[in-house]
Amino acid sequence: MTLSREELARSGSLEELYGKLDRVGMGPGWNKPTPSLWASPRKTFRPAHWSYERARGALDAAGRLINTELAERRNLILFNPAEGNTYGTVRTIVAAYQMIMPGEWARAHRHTPNALRLILDAEPGTYTTVDGTDIAMEPGDVLLTPNWSTHGHGNDSKACAYWLDFLDAPLVQLLEPMFFEPQEEDSNHEAFEHEPAAPTKESPFVFTLAETLRRLDAAPADPAGPFATSVELGSPALDTIALHMMRLAPGTRTAQHRSTANNVYAVVRGRGVTTVDGEAFAWARGDVIAAPAWRPHCHEAADDALLLRVTDEPVLQKLGFYRTDA
Ligand SMILES: [Fe+2]
């Protein structure tokens, strides 16, 4: 039952007014249950670390227990331990480990979330089809599937293939422009007949490790800076996500850094420790570290290390919200 202007105007006390306001879908801005502005970014999402070794164990079990007919993707979501969160690795980005078995095809689809993957372990014969082109997947390669590109994954090798996916899906969920469409396929996917004769690496959608290493060799070293030696993949790689490959020589300790952007680090090679807002995480190849926005963090390498930095910086920059204290 709604209330008239006169009935609202007759409220004799604040308590009475609050009760009536509630009934007409309004709230007193001077008496909010929670503040809507605060002095600086809150620590909602938490520093966190995920182990590839553990993920492999779980994926190998999943390989026995679920197939790609039943699962759109056989993947493990790295959800941040923030209270109430079940999806994002940080506020805007979700990371997931994925595995595809020999002879399998993870059926093609397209969606508005932008995605990329970092290949961890894959034998020749593993490929991603992006808009009809079969692109070879090799360890250390970074492969893009931007907004609305059709993509599926195939494995014609003899070994299981593992990689890390990163998507801006949490951001798309927040802003609401979510669209998803499976590609129509006959139940016997053509991949089983279609043997991708020679998946290519000639594609704007792939950054090969070999090329990235060549660029790192030529890049200026800044061991004391926050990013050591670093090259950007793309500019940015995706509308919402920038990618930087960082190389840390043994013993490097980077400067502590924070910004309003979220950073997710994936270990391409090496061992070391990343400290995020006072929490130290020891990492090895394939591990993932979440450094949520405004959390100071730095890295220390025990041996020659490569870290892929996945960040929503382009979003913050476009919107005028990017700040750093570096
Ligand atoms: Fe996808």
Coordinates of C-alpha atoms and ligand atoms in Angstrom, one line a residue:
M1 CA 0.0 0.0 0.0
T2 CA 1.5 3.3 -1.0
L3 CA 1.3 6.6 0.9
S4 CA 0.1 10.0 -0.3
R5 CA 2.1 13.3 -0.2
E6 CA -0.2 14.4 2.7
E7 CA 0.4 11.2 4.7
L8 CA 4.1 11.6 4.4
A9 CA 3.9 15.3 5.2
R10 CA 2.0 14.5 8.4
S11 CA 4.9 12.5 9.9
G12 CA 5.3 13.6 13.5
S13 CA 8.7 12.2 14.3
L14 CA 11.8 11.0 12.5
E15 CA 11.0 7.4 13.5
E16 CA 7.6 7.7 11.9
L17 CA 9.1 9.4 8.8
Y18 CA 11.7 6.5 8.5
G19 CA 8.9 4.0 8.6
K20 CA 6.9 5.7 6.0
L21 CA 9.9 6.3 3.7
D22 CA 10.7 2.6 3.8
R23 CA 7.2 2.0 2.4
V24 CA 7.7 4.3 -0.6
G25 CA 11.2 2.9 -1.5
M26 CA 13.2 5.9 -0.2
G27 CA 15.8 6.2 2.5
P28 CA 17.1 9.2 4.6
G29 CA 20.5 10.1 3.2
W30 CA 21.4 11.5 6.6
N31 CA 20.8 8.3 8.4
K32 CA 22.3 5.6 6.1
P33 CA 23.1 2.2 7.7
T34 CA 26.4 2.2 5.8
P35 CA 28.5 5.0 4.5
S36 CA 28.6 5.6 0.7
L37 CA 31.9 7.5 0.6
W38 CA 35.1 6.8 2.4
A39 CA 38.6 8.4 2.6
S40 CA 40.6 5.8 0.6
P41 CA 40.1 2.4 -1.0
R42 CA 38.8 -0.2 1.4
K43 CA 40.4 -3.6 1.8
T44 CA 37.5 -5.6 0.5
F45 CA 39.4 -8.1 -1.7
R46 CA 42.3 -9.9 0.0
P47 CA 45.9 -10.7 -0.9
A48 CA 45.9 -14.4 -1.9
H49 CA 48.0 -17.1 -3.5
W50 CA 47.0 -20.3 -5.4
S51 CA 49.3 -23.2 -6.1
Y52 CA 49.5 -24.8 -9.6
E53 CA 50.7 -28.1 -8.0
R54 CA 47.4 -28.4 -6.1
A55 CA 45.4 -27.3 -9.1
R56 CA 47.0 -30.0 -11.2
G57 CA 46.0 -32.6 -8.6
A58 CA 42.4 -31.4 -8.6
L59 CA 42.3 -31.1 -12.4
D60 CA 43.6 -34.6 -12.8
A61 CA 40.8 -35.9 -10.6
A62 CA 38.3 -33.7 -12.6
G63 CA 39.7 -35.4 -15.7
R64 CA 38.4 -38.7 -14.4
L65 CA 35.1 -37.3 -13.1
I66 CA 33.9 -34.9 -15.7
N67 CA 34.2 -34.6 -19.5
T68 CA 34.0 -31.7 -21.9
E69 CA 30.6 -32.9 -23.1
L70 CA 29.2 -32.2 -19.7
A71 CA 31.4 -29.3 -18.7
E72 CA 31.5 -26.2 -21.0
R73 CA 35.1 -25.9 -19.6
R74 CA 37.0 -28.1 -17.1
N75 CA 38.3 -25.4 -15.0
L76 CA 38.9 -24.3 -11.4
I77 CA 37.9 -20.8 -10.4
L78 CA 40.4 -18.9 -8.2
F79 CA 37.9 -17.0 -6.1
N80 CA 39.3 -14.5 -3.7
P81 CA 38.7 -15.3 0.0
A82 CA 37.0 -12.0 0.5
E83 CA 33.8 -12.4 2.6
G84 CA 30.8 -13.3 0.5
N85 CA 32.8 -13.6 -2.7
T86 CA 32.5 -16.8 -4.8
Y87 CA 33.9 -15.7 -8.1
G88 CA 36.4 -12.9 -8.7
T89 CA 40.1 -13.3 -8.1
V90 CA 40.1 -9.5 -7.6
R91 CA 37.2 -7.1 -8.1
T92 CA 37.3 -7.0 -11.9
I93 CA 39.2 -10.1 -13.0
V94 CA 38.7 -13.8 -12.5
A95 CA 41.5 -16.4 -13.0
A96 CA 41.0 -20.1 -13.5
Y97 CA 43.1 -23.2 -14.1
Q98 CA 41.9 -25.2 -17.1
M99 CA 42.7 -28.7 -18.3
I100 CA 41.9 -30.4 -21.6
M101 CA 42.7 -34.1 -22.1
P102 CA 44.1 -35.8 -25.2
G103 CA 41.4 -36.1 -28.0
E104 CA 39.1 -33.6 -26.3
W105 CA 37.4 -30.6 -27.8
A106 CA 36.1 -27.8 -25.5
R107 CA 33.3 -26.6 -27.6
A108 CA 33.3 -23.2 -29.2
H109 CA 31.4 -20.2 -27.8
R110 CA 31.6 -16.5 -27.6
H111 CA 30.9 -13.9 -24.9
T112 CA 31.3 -10.3 -24.2
P113 CA 33.8 -10.8 -21.4
N114 CA 37.4 -10.4 -22.7
A115 CA 39.6 -13.3 -22.0
L116 CA 43.2 -14.4 -22.3
R117 CA 45.1 -17.5 -21.4
L118 CA 48.7 -18.2 -20.3
I119 CA 49.7 -21.7 -21.4
L120 CA 51.4 -23.7 -18.5
D121 CA 51.9 -27.2 -19.9
A122 CA 50.9 -28.4 -23.4
E123 CA 52.4 -30.7 -26.0
P124 CA 52.4 -29.9 -29.7
G125 CA 48.9 -30.6 -31.1
T126 CA 47.1 -28.4 -28.5
Y127 CA 45.4 -25.4 -30.0
T128 CA 42.8 -22.8 -29.5
T129 CA 40.5 -21.9 -32.4
V130 CA 39.9 -18.1 -32.5
D131 CA 37.4 -16.9 -35.1
G132 CA 38.2 -20.0 -37.3
T133 CA 42.0 -19.9 -37.0
D134 CA 43.7 -22.7 -35.1
I135 CA 46.5 -21.2 -32.9
A136 CA 49.1 -23.5 -31.4
M137 CA 49.4 -23.4 -27.6
E138 CA 52.9 -23.7 -26.2
P139 CA 54.0 -23.1 -22.6
G140 CA 54.6 -19.5 -21.8
D141 CA 52.5 -18.2 -24.7
V142 CA 49.7 -15.8 -24.1
L143 CA 46.6 -16.1 -26.2
L144 CA 43.8 -13.5 -26.5
T145 CA 40.1 -14.0 -27.1
P146 CA 38.7 -10.5 -27.1
N147 CA 35.0 -9.5 -26.6
W148 CA 32.7 -11.6 -28.8
S149 CA 35.5 -13.6 -30.6
T150 CA 34.4 -17.2 -31.1
H151 CA 36.8 -19.7 -29.4
G152 CA 37.2 -23.4 -28.6
H153 CA 40.1 -25.5 -27.5
G154 CA 41.3 -28.8 -28.9
N155 CA 44.0 -31.3 -27.9
D156 CA 45.3 -33.7 -30.5
S157 CA 48.5 -34.4 -28.5
K158 CA 49.0 -37.4 -26.2
A159 CA 49.2 -35.4 -23.0
C160 CA 46.8 -33.4 -20.9
A161 CA 47.2 -29.6 -21.5
Y162 CA 46.9 -27.0 -18.7
W163 CA 46.6 -23.3 -18.8
L164 CA 45.4 -20.3 -16.8
D165 CA 42.4 -18.3 -18.0
F166 CA 41.9 -14.6 -17.1
L167 CA 38.6 -12.9 -17.8
D168 CA 37.0 -9.5 -17.0
A169 CA 33.7 -11.4 -16.3
P170 CA 33.3 -9.8 -12.8
L171 CA 33.5 -6.4 -14.4
V172 CA 31.0 -7.4 -17.1
Q173 CA 28.7 -8.7 -14.3
L174 CA 28.9 -5.4 -12.5
L175 CA 28.2 -3.3 -15.6
E176 CA 25.7 -5.8 -16.9
P177 CA 26.5 -6.0 -20.7
M178 CA 26.7 -9.8 -20.5
F179 CA 26.0 -11.8 -23.7
F180 CA 27.0 -15.4 -24.2
E181 CA 26.3 -17.7 -27.2
P182 CA 27.4 -21.3 -27.7
Q183 CA 28.4 -22.1 -31.3
E184 CA 26.1 -24.6 -32.9
E185 CA 28.0 -27.9 -33.5
D186 CA 27.0 -31.4 -34.4
S187 CA 27.5 -33.7 -31.5
N188 CA 30.6 -35.2 -33.1
H189 CA 32.6 -32.0 -33.2
E190 CA 34.4 -31.6 -36.5
A191 CA 37.6 -31.3 -34.5
F192 CA 37.6 -35.0 -34.3
E193 CA 37.7 -35.3 -38.0
H194 CA 39.3 -31.9 -38.7
E195 CA 42.9 -32.5 -37.7
P196 CA 44.3 -29.0 -37.5
A197 CA 47.2 -29.8 -39.9
A198 CA 49.5 -27.2 -38.5
P199 CA 48.0 -24.7 -36.0
T200 CA 49.6 -21.4 -36.7
K201 CA 51.4 -18.8 -34.5
E202 CA 50.9 -16.1 -37.1
S203 CA 48.0 -14.4 -35.4
P204 CA 47.3 -11.0 -33.7
F205 CA 45.8 -13.1 -30.9
V206 CA 49.0 -14.7 -29.6
F207 CA 52.1 -13.4 -27.9
T208 CA 54.7 -16.2 -28.0
L209 CA 57.1 -16.7 -25.2
A210 CA 60.0 -16.7 -27.7
E211 CA 59.1 -13.3 -29.0
T212 CA 58.4 -11.9 -25.5
L213 CA 61.9 -13.1 -24.3
R214 CA 63.5 -11.4 -27.3
R215 CA 61.8 -8.2 -26.3
L216 CA 62.8 -8.6 -22.7
D217 CA 66.5 -9.0 -23.8
A218 CA 66.3 -5.6 -25.5
A219 CA 64.3 -3.9 -22.7
P220 CA 66.0 -1.6 -20.1
A221 CA 66.5 -3.3 -16.8
D222 CA 65.2 -1.5 -13.7
P223 CA 65.9 -3.9 -10.9
A224 CA 65.1 -1.4 -8.2
G225 CA 61.8 -0.3 -9.8
P226 CA 58.4 -1.9 -9.1
F227 CA 58.4 -4.0 -12.2
A228 CA 62.1 -5.0 -12.7
T229 CA 62.5 -5.5 -16.5
S230 CA 59.1 -5.4 -18.1
V231 CA 57.5 -5.4 -21.5
E232 CA 53.9 -4.8 -22.4
L233 CA 52.0 -7.4 -24.5
G234 CA 49.7 -5.3 -26.7
S235 CA 48.9 -1.7 -25.8
P236 CA 46.7 -2.7 -24.1
A237 CA 46.2 -6.4 -25.0
L238 CA 42.4 -6.1 -24.4
D239 CA 40.1 -3.1 -23.8
T240 CA 39.9 -3.8 -20.1
I241 CA 43.1 -5.7 -19.3
A242 CA 46.7 -4.8 -19.8
L243 CA 49.5 -7.5 -19.8
H244 CA 53.1 -7.0 -18.8
M245 CA 55.8 -9.7 -18.7
M246 CA 58.2 -9.0 -16.0
R247 CA 61.7 -10.6 -15.7
L248 CA 63.4 -10.7 -12.4
A249 CA 67.1 -11.7 -12.2
P250 CA 68.0 -14.0 -9.2
G251 CA 68.1 -11.9 -6.0
T252 CA 66.0 -9.1 -7.5
R253 CA 63.8 -7.3 -5.0
T254 CA 61.4 -4.9 -6.6
A255 CA 60.3 -1.6 -5.0
Q256 CA 57.0 -1.7 -3.1
H257 CA 54.2 -0.3 -5.2
R258 CA 50.5 0.3 -5.1
S259 CA 47.9 1.8 -7.4
T260 CA 44.1 1.9 -7.7
A261 CA 44.4 -0.9 -10.3
N262 CA 44.0 -4.6 -9.5
N263 CA 47.0 -6.8 -10.3
V264 CA 47.0 -10.6 -10.7
Y265 CA 50.5 -12.1 -11.1
A266 CA 51.0 -15.5 -12.8
V267 CA 54.4 -17.3 -12.5
V268 CA 55.7 -18.3 -15.9
R269 CA 59.0 -19.5 -14.5
G270 CA 61.2 -19.4 -11.4
R271 CA 60.6 -19.3 -7.7
G272 CA 60.3 -16.4 -5.3
V273 CA 58.2 -14.5 -2.8
T274 CA 55.6 -11.8 -3.3
T275 CA 54.6 -9.7 -0.3
V276 CA 51.2 -8.1 -0.6
D277 CA 50.2 -5.7 2.2
G278 CA 52.5 -7.5 4.6
E279 CA 51.5 -11.1 3.7
A280 CA 54.3 -13.1 2.1
F281 CA 53.5 -15.7 -0.5
A282 CA 56.2 -18.1 -1.8
W283 CA 55.6 -19.1 -5.4
A284 CA 56.7 -21.5 -8.0
R285 CA 55.9 -22.0 -11.7
G286 CA 52.2 -21.8 -12.6
D287 CA 51.2 -20.1 -9.3
V288 CA 48.9 -17.1 -9.1
I289 CA 49.0 -14.2 -6.7
A290 CA 46.3 -11.6 -6.2
A291 CA 47.3 -8.0 -5.3
P292 CA 44.0 -6.2 -5.0
A293 CA 43.8 -2.5 -5.6
W294 CA 45.7 -0.1 -3.3
R295 CA 47.6 -3.0 -1.6
P296 CA 51.3 -2.2 -1.6
H297 CA 53.3 -5.1 -2.9
C298 CA 56.7 -6.2 -4.1
H299 CA 58.5 -9.3 -5.5
E300 CA 61.7 -11.1 -4.6
A301 CA 63.1 -13.7 -7.1
A302 CA 65.1 -16.7 -5.8
D303 CA 66.1 -17.6 -9.4
D304 CA 65.6 -16.3 -12.9
A305 CA 61.9 -15.6 -12.9
L306 CA 59.2 -14.4 -15.3
L307 CA 55.9 -13.0 -14.0
L308 CA 52.9 -12.2 -16.1
R309 CA 51.1 -9.1 -14.7
V310 CA 47.4 -9.1 -15.5
T311 CA 45.8 -5.7 -14.6
D312 CA 42.7 -3.7 -15.1
E313 CA 44.8 -0.5 -15.4
P314 CA 43.2 0.4 -18.7
V315 CA 39.7 0.6 -17.1
L316 CA 40.9 2.8 -14.2
Q317 CA 42.8 5.0 -16.7
K318 CA 39.9 5.4 -19.1
L319 CA 37.6 6.4 -16.3
G320 CA 40.0 8.8 -14.7
F321 CA 40.3 6.7 -11.5
Y322 CA 43.9 5.6 -11.9
R323 CA 46.2 6.7 -9.0
T324 CA 49.5 5.5 -7.8
D325 CA 51.8 6.4 -5.0
A326 CA 54.9 5.1 -6.8
Ligands
FE1 FE 35.2 -18.6 -23.3

